[in-house]
Each structure stands twice: as C-alpha cells, then as structure tokens.
PDB file of C-alpha atoms in Angstrom:
ATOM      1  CA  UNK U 291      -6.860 -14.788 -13.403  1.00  0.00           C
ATOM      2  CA  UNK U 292      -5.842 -16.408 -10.108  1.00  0.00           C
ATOM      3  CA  UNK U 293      -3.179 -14.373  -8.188  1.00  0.00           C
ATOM      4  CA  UNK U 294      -0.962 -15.516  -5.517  1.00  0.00           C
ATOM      5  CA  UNK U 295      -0.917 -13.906  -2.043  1.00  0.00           C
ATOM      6  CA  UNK U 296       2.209 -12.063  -3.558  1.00  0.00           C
ATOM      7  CA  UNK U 297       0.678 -10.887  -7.269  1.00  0.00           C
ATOM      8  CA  UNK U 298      -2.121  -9.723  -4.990  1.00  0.00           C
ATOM      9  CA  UNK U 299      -0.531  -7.465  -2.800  1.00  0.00           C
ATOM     10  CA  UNK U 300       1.899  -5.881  -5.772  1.00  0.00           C
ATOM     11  CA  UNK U 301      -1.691  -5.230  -7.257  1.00  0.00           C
ATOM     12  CA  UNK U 302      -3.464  -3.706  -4.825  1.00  0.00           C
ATOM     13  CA  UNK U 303      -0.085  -1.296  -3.688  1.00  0.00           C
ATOM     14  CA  UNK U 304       0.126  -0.620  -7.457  1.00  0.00           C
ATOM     15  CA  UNK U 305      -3.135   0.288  -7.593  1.00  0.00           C
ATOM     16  CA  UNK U 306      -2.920   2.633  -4.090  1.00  0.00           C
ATOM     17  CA  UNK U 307      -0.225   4.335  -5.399  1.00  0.00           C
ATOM     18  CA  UNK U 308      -2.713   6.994  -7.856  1.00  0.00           C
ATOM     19  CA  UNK U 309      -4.217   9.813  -5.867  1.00  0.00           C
ATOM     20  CA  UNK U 310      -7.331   9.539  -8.884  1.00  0.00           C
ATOM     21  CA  UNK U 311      -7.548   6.045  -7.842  1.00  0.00           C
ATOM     22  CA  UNK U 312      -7.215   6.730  -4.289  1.00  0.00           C
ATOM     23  CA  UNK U 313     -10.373   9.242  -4.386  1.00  0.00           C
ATOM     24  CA  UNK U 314     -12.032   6.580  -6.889  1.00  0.00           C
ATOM     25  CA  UNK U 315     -12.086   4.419  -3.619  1.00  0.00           C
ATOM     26  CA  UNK U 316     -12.900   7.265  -1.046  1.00  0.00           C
ATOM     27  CA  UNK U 317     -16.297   8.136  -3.682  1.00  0.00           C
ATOM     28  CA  UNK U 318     -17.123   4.698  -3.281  1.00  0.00           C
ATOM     29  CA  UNK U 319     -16.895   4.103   0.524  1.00  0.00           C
ATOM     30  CA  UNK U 320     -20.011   6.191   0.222  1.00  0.00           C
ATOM     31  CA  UNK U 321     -22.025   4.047  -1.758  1.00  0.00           C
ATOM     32  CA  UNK U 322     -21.863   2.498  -5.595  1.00  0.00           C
ATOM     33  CA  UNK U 323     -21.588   4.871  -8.363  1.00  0.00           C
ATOM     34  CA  UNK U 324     -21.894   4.794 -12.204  1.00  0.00           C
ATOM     35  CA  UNK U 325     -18.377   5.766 -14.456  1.00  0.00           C
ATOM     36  CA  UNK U 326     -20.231   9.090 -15.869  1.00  0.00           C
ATOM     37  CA  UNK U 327     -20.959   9.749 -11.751  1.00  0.00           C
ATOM     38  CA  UNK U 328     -16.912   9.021 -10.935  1.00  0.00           C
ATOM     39  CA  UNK U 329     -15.529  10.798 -14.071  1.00  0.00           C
ATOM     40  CA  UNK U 330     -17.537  14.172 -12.682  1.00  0.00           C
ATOM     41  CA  UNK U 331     -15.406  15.574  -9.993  1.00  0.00           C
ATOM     42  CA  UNK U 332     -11.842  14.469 -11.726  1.00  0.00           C
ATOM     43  CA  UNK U 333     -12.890  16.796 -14.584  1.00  0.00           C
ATOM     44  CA  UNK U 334     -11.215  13.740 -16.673  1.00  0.00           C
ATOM     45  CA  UNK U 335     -12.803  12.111 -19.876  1.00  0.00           C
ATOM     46  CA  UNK U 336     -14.417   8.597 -19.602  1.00  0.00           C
ATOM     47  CA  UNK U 337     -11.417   6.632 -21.367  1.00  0.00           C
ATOM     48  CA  UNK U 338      -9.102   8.252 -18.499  1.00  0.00           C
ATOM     49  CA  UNK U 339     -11.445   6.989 -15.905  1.00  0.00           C
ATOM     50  CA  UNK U 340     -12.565   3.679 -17.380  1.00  0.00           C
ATOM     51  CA  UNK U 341      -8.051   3.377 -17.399  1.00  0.00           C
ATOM     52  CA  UNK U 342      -7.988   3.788 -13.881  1.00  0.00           C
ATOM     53  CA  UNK U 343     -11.372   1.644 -13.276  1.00  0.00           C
ATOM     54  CA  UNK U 344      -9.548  -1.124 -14.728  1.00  0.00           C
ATOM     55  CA  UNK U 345      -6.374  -0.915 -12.795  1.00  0.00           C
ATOM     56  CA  UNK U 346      -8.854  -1.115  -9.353  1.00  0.00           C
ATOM     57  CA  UNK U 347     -10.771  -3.859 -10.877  1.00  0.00           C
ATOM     58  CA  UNK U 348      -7.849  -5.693 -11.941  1.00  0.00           C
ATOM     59  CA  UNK U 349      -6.715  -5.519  -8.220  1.00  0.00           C
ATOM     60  CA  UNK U 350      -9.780  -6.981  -6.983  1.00  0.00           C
ATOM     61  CA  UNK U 351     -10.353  -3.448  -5.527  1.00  0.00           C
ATOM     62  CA  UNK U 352     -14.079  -2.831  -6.902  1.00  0.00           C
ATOM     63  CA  UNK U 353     -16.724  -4.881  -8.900  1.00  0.00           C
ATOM     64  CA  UNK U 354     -19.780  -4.016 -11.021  1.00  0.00           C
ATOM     65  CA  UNK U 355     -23.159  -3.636  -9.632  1.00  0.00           C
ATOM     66  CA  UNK U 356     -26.446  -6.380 -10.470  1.00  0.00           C
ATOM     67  CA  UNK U 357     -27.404  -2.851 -12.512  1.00  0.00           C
ATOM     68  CA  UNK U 358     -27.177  -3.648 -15.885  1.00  0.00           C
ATOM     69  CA  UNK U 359     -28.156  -0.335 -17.462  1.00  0.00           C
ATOM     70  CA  UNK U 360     -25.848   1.814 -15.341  1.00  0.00           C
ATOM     71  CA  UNK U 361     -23.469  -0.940 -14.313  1.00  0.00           C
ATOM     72  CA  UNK U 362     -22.645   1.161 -11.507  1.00  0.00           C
ATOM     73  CA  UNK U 363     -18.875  -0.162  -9.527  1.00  0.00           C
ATOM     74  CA  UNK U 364     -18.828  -0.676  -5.727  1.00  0.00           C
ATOM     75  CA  UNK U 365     -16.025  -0.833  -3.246  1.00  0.00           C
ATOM     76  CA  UNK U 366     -14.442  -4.314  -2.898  1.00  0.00           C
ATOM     77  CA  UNK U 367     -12.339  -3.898   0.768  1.00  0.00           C
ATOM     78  CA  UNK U 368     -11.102  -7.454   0.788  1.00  0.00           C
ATOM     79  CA  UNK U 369      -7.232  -6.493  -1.183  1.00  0.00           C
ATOM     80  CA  UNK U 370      -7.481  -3.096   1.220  1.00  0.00           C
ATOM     81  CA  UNK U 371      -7.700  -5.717   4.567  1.00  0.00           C
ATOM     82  CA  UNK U 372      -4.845  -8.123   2.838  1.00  0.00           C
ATOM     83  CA  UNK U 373      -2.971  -4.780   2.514  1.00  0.00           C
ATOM     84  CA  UNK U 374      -3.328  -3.673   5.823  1.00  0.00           C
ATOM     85  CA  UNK U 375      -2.442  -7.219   7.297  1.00  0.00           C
ATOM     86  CA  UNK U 376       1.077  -6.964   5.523  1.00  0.00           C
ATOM     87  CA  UNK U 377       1.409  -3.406   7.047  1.00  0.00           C
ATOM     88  CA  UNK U 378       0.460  -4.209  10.516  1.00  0.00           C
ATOM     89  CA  UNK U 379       3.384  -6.559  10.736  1.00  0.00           C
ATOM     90  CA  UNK U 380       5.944  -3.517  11.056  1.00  0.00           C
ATOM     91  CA  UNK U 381       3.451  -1.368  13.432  1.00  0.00           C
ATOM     92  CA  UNK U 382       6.224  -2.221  16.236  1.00  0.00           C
ATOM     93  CA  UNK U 383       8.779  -0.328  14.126  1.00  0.00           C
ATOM     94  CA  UNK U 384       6.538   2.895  13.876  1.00  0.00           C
ATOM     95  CA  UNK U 385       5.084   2.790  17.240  1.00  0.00           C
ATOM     96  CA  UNK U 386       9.255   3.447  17.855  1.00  0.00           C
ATOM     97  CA  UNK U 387      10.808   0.850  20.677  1.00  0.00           C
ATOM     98  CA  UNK U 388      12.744  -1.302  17.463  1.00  0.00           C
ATOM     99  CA  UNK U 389      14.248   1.995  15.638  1.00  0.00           C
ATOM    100  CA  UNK U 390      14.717   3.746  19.073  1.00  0.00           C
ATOM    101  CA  UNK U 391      17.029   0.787  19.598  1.00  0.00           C
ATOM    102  CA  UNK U 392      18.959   1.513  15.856  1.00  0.00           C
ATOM    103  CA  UNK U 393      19.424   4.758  16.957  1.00  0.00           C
ATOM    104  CA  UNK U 394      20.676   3.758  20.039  1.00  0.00           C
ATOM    105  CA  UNK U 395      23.256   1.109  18.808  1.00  0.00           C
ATOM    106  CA  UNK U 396      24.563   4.067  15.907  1.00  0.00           C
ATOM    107  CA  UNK U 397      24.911   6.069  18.488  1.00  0.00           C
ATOM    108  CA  UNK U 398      26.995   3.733  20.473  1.00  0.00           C
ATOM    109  CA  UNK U 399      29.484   2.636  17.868  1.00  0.00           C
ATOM    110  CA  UNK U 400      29.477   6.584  17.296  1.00  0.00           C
ATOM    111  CA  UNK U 401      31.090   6.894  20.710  1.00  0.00           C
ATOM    112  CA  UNK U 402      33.432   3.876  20.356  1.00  0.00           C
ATOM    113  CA  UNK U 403      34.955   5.026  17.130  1.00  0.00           C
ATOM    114  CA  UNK U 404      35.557   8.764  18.719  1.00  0.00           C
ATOM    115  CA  UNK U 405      38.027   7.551  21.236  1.00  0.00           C
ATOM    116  CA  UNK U 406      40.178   5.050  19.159  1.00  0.00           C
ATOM    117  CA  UNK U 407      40.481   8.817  16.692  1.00  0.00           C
ATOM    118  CA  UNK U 408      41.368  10.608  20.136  1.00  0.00           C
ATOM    119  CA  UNK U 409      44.273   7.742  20.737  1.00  0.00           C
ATOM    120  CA  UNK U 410      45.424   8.089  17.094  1.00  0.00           C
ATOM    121  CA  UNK U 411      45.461  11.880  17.475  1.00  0.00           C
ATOM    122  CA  UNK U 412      47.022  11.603  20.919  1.00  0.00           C
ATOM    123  CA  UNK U 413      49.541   9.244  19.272  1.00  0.00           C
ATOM    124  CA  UNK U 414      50.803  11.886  16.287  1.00  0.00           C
ATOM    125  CA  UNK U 415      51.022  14.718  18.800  1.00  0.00           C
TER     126      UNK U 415
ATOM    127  CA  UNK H1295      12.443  16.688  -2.000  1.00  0.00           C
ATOM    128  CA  UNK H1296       9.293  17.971   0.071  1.00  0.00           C
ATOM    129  CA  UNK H1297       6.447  15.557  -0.604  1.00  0.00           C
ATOM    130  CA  UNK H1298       2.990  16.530   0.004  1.00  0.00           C
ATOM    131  CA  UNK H1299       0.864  13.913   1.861  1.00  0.00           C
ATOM    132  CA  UNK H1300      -0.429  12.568  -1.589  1.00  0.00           C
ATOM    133  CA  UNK H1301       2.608  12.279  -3.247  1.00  0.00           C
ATOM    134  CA  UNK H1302       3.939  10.698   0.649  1.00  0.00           C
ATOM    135  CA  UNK H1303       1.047   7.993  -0.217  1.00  0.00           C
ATOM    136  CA  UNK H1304       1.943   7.809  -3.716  1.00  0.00           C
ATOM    137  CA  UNK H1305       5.296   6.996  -2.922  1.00  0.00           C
ATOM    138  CA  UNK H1306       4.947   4.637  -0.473  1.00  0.00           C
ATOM    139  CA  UNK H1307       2.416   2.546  -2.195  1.00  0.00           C
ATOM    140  CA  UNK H1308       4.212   2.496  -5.483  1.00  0.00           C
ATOM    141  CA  UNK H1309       7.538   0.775  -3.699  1.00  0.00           C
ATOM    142  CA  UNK H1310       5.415  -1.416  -1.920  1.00  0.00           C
ATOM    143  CA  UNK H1311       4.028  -2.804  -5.232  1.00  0.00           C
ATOM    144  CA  UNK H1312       7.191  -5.063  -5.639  1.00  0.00           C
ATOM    145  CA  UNK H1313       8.125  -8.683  -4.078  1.00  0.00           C
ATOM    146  CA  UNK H1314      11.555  -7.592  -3.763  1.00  0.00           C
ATOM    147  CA  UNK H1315      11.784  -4.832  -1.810  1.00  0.00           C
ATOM    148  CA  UNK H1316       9.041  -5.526   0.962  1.00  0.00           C
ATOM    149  CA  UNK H1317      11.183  -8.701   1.193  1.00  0.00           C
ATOM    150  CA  UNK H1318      13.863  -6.266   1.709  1.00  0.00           C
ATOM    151  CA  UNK H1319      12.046  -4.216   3.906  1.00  0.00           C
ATOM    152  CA  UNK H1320      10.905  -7.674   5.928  1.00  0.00           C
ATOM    153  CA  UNK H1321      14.470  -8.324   5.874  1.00  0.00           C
ATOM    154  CA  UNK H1322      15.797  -4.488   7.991  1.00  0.00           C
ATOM    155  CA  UNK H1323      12.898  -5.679  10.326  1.00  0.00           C
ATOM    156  CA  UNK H1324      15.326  -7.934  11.771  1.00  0.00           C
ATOM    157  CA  UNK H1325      18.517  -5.195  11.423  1.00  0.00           C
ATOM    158  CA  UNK H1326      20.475  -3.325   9.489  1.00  0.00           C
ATOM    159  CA  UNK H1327      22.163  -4.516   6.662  1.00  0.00           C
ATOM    160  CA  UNK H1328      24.780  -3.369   3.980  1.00  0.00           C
ATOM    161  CA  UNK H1329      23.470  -3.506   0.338  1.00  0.00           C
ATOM    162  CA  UNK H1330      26.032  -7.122  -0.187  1.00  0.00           C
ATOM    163  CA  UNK H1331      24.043  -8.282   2.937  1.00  0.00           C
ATOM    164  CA  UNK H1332      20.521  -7.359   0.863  1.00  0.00           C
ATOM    165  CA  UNK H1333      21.849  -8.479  -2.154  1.00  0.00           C
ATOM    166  CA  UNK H1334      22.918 -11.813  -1.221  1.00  0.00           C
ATOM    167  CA  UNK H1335      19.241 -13.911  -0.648  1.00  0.00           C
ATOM    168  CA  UNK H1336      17.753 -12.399  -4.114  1.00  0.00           C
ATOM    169  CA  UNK H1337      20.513 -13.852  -6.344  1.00  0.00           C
ATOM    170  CA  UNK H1338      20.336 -10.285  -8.056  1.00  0.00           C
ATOM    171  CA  UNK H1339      23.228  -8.094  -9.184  1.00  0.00           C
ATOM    172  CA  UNK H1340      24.109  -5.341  -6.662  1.00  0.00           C
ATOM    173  CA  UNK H1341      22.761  -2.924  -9.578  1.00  0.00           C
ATOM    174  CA  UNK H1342      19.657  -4.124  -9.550  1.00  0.00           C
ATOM    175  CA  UNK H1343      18.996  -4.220  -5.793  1.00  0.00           C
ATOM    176  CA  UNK H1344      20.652  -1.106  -5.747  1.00  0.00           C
ATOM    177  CA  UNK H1345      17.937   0.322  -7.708  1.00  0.00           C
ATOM    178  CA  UNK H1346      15.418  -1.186  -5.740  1.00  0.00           C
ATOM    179  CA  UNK H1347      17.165   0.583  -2.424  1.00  0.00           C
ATOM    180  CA  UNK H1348      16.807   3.870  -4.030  1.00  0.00           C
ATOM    181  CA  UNK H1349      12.949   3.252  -4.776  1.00  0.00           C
ATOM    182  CA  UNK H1350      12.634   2.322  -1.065  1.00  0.00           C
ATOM    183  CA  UNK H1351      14.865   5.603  -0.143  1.00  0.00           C
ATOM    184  CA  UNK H1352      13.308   7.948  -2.086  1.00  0.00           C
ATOM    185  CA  UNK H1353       9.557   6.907  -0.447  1.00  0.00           C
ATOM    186  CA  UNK H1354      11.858   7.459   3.249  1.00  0.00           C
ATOM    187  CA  UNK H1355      11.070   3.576   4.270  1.00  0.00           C
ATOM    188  CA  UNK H1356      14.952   3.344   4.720  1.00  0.00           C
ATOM    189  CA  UNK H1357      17.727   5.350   5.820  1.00  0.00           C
ATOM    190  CA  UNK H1358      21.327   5.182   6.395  1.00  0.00           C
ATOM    191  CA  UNK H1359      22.873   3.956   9.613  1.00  0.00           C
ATOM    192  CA  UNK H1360      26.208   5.907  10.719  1.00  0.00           C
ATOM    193  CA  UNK H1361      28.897   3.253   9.703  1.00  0.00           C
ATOM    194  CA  UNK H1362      30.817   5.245   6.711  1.00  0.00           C
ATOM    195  CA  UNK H1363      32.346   2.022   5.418  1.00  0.00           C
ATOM    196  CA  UNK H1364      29.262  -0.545   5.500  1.00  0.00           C
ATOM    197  CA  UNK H1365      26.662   2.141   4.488  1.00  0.00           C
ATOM    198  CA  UNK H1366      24.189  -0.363   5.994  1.00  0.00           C
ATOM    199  CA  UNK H1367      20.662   0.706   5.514  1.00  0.00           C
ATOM    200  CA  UNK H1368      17.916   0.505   7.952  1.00  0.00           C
ATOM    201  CA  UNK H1369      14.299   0.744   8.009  1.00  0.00           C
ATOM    202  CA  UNK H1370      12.195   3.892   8.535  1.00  0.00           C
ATOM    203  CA  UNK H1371       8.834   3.045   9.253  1.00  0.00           C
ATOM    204  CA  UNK H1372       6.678   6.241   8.973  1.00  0.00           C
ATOM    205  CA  UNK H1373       5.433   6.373   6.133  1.00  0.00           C
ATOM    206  CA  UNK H1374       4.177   3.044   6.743  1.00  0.00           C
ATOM    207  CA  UNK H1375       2.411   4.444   9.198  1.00  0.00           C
ATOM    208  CA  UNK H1376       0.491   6.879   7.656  1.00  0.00           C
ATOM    209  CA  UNK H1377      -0.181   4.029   4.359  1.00  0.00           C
ATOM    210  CA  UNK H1378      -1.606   2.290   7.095  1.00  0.00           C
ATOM    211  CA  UNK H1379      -3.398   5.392   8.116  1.00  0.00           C
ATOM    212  CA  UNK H1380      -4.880   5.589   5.149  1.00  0.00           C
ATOM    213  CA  UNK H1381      -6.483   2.070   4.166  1.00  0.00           C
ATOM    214  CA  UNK H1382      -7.747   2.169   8.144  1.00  0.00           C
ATOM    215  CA  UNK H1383     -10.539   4.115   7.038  1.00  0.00           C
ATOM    216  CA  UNK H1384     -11.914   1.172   5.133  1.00  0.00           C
ATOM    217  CA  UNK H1385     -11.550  -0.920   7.710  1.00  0.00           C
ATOM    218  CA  UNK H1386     -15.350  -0.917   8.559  1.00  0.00           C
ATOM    219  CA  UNK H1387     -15.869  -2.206   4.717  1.00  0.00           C
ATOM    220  CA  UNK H1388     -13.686  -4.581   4.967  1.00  0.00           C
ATOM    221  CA  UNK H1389     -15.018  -5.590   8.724  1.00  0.00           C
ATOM    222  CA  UNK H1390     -18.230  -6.430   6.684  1.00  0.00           C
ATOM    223  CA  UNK H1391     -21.217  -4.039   7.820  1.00  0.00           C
ATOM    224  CA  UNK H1392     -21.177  -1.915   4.700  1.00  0.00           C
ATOM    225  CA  UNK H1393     -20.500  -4.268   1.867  1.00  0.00           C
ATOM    226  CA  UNK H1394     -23.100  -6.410   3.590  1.00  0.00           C
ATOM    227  CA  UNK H1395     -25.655  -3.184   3.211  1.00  0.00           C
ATOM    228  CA  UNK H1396     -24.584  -2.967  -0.938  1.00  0.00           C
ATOM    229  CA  UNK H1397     -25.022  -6.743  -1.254  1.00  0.00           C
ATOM    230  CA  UNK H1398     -28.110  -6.273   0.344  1.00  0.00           C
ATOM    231  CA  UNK H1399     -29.531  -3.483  -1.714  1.00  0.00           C
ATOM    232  CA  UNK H1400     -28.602  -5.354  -4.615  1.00  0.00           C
ATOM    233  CA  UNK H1401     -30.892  -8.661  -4.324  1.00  0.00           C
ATOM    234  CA  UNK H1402     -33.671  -6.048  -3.387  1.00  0.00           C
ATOM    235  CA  UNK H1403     -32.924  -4.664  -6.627  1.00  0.00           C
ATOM    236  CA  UNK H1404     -32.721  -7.638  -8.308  1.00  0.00           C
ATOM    237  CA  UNK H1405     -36.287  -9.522  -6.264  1.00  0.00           C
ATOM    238  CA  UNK H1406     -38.333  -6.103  -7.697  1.00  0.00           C
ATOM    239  CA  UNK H1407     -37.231  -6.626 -11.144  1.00  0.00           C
ATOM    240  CA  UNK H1408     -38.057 -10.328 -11.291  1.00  0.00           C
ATOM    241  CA  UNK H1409     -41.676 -10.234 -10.741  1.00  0.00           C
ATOM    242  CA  UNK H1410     -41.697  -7.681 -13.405  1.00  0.00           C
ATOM    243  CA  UNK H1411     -40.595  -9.631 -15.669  1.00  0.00           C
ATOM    244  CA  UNK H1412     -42.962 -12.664 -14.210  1.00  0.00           C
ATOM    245  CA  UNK H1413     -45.828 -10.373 -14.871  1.00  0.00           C
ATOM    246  CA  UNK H1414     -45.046  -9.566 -18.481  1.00  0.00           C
ATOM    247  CA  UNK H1415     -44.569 -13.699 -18.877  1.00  0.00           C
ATOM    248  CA  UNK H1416     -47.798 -14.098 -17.993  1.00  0.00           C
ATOM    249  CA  UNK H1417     -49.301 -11.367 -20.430  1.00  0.00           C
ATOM    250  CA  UNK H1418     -47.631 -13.045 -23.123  1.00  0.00           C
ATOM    251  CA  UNK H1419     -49.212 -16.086 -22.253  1.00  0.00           C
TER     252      UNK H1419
END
C-alpha cells in the first residue's frame, strides 16, 4: 500500500499515540527482538502484541528480520524522522518569541477595552 | 484534567494523527483565529471542526485568546515540544549509524547460512 506524505504522517502519529507501542519502539532501539521477547515485559498475550505489531508495521515503523525461524522485528526510524520534520516546523512557537508576541497583543487589546468601560462608567455616573 | 507525561504523549500524538487539524494547527502558526475563520478553508460544518478544536484543546496544542466575543483560538506549542522530545531519541536511527549496524548483522547472518546450505548441495550430489 503506497501512502501519501499525508496518510503517512496520520500513521505514524496514530501509531505514537500507545504508550505499549511507544515502549515496543524504545525495546527495539536496542537491537531486534522476537514477538515472544516483546510480549515479556507488557505481561500481555501474543494476539495483544502481534495487534499492536501490526499497527507499527502498518506505519512503516518496524520490519521483520532475514530470521526466518524467529522472524525477529527491528526498528524502522524513517516515519519517526518524517515525524519529527513536521514537528520541527513549529519549534519557533515553543522556543517562545511567536506566542510571547500573542500574549503580548491579548494583553494589549486587554488594556484598550478597559478604558472605553472606564468612559462608559464615567458616562452613567 | 492532570495528564501524566504518557498520557501528555498519548494525547498529543493521537490529535496529530489527523489532516485536519495539523492543517489547523499550521493555520494558528500564522495567528489567531475564531472557529468561522478555521472553519472556512475545510468546507466542513462548524460542528465538525468544532470537534476537531476540542481534540486539539484537550491535548493543550491550543488555547483561548482574551477576546470574549471572537473566542479566537491560538496555538500552544508545548506539548509539541516534548512529542518532539520524544522521537529525538531516535534520531541517531534515523541519522543511519544503527540501522546500518542491523542491516549489517543481517547479510552476515544470511552469508553463514548460505554456504551451509552449499555444503549440503554438494553432499547430495
């Protein structure tokens, strides 16, 4: 199945948004593992893990070893890079100089509306 | 609602798994907006982008700005952040060394088995 740029990055976030699947991908970073070796430490049965397995393979996010006994899955980083690419795009938001600047404008019309009440008030006294 | 760190991730992830509201996020990088502003390039019902806004409130990627009348939303960028955060630790997978490494131990794997399997060819010659 060929996704576009877009279908991509729904599936990857999709499949980022499990904390099972997120420590699927963290046991893999440190090497390729079997799905009896990844069902261990989620004290879950195989068909729950094989579930998730799917959803990260669907996404591109791991593939199956040459191993064809233990068919053991590895990490596949290129959807986590895509990922991060979309992300990086809004870095100058978090790093604070474009929302600093919302705030600042809020707080502006903030002080223009409190005068034109004062005038009002002044105006009914 | 307190979210713990995981459920942050899960969150964030999960609302970032649609085309329509990181286009809406893409779109409070350039501003505030009222929901009829965010409403008006998806040719979707305010319902339905309302839904969409709570989605994107609920994970804290947007807020609202002070006007009482426009309610215009804005964009939080935090927990983008720490998603970002999060896939950076796979960055050195993705930068190549250690998928390289697997790929690597693979064709090892693969070059012992084959002359194996030449060697039991030639017994049964």
């Amino acid at each position: 199945m060929v996704m576009s740029p877009s279908q991509q990055l729904d599936a990857t976030f999709a499949a980022l948004a499990d904390p099972t699947r997120r420590a699927i991908l963290a046991r893999l970073a440190s090497g390729e593992a079997s799905v009896n070796e990844l069902a261990k430490p989620f004290s879950m049965s195989q068909p729950a893990i094989s579930k998730h397995l799917k959803v990260l393979e669907r996404a591109g996010l791991i593939s199956r070893g040459q191993d064809a006994q233990r068919r053991p899955r590895r990490l596949d980083a290129k959807p986590l890079k895509n990922a991060t690419g979309w992300l990086e795009k809004y870095r100058q938001f978090w790093e604070g100089s474009f929302q600093r600047l919302d705030v600042l404008l809020d707080e502006m019309k903030a002080r223009e509306k409190k005068p034109a009440l004062n005038k009002r008030e002044e105006r009914s006294r």
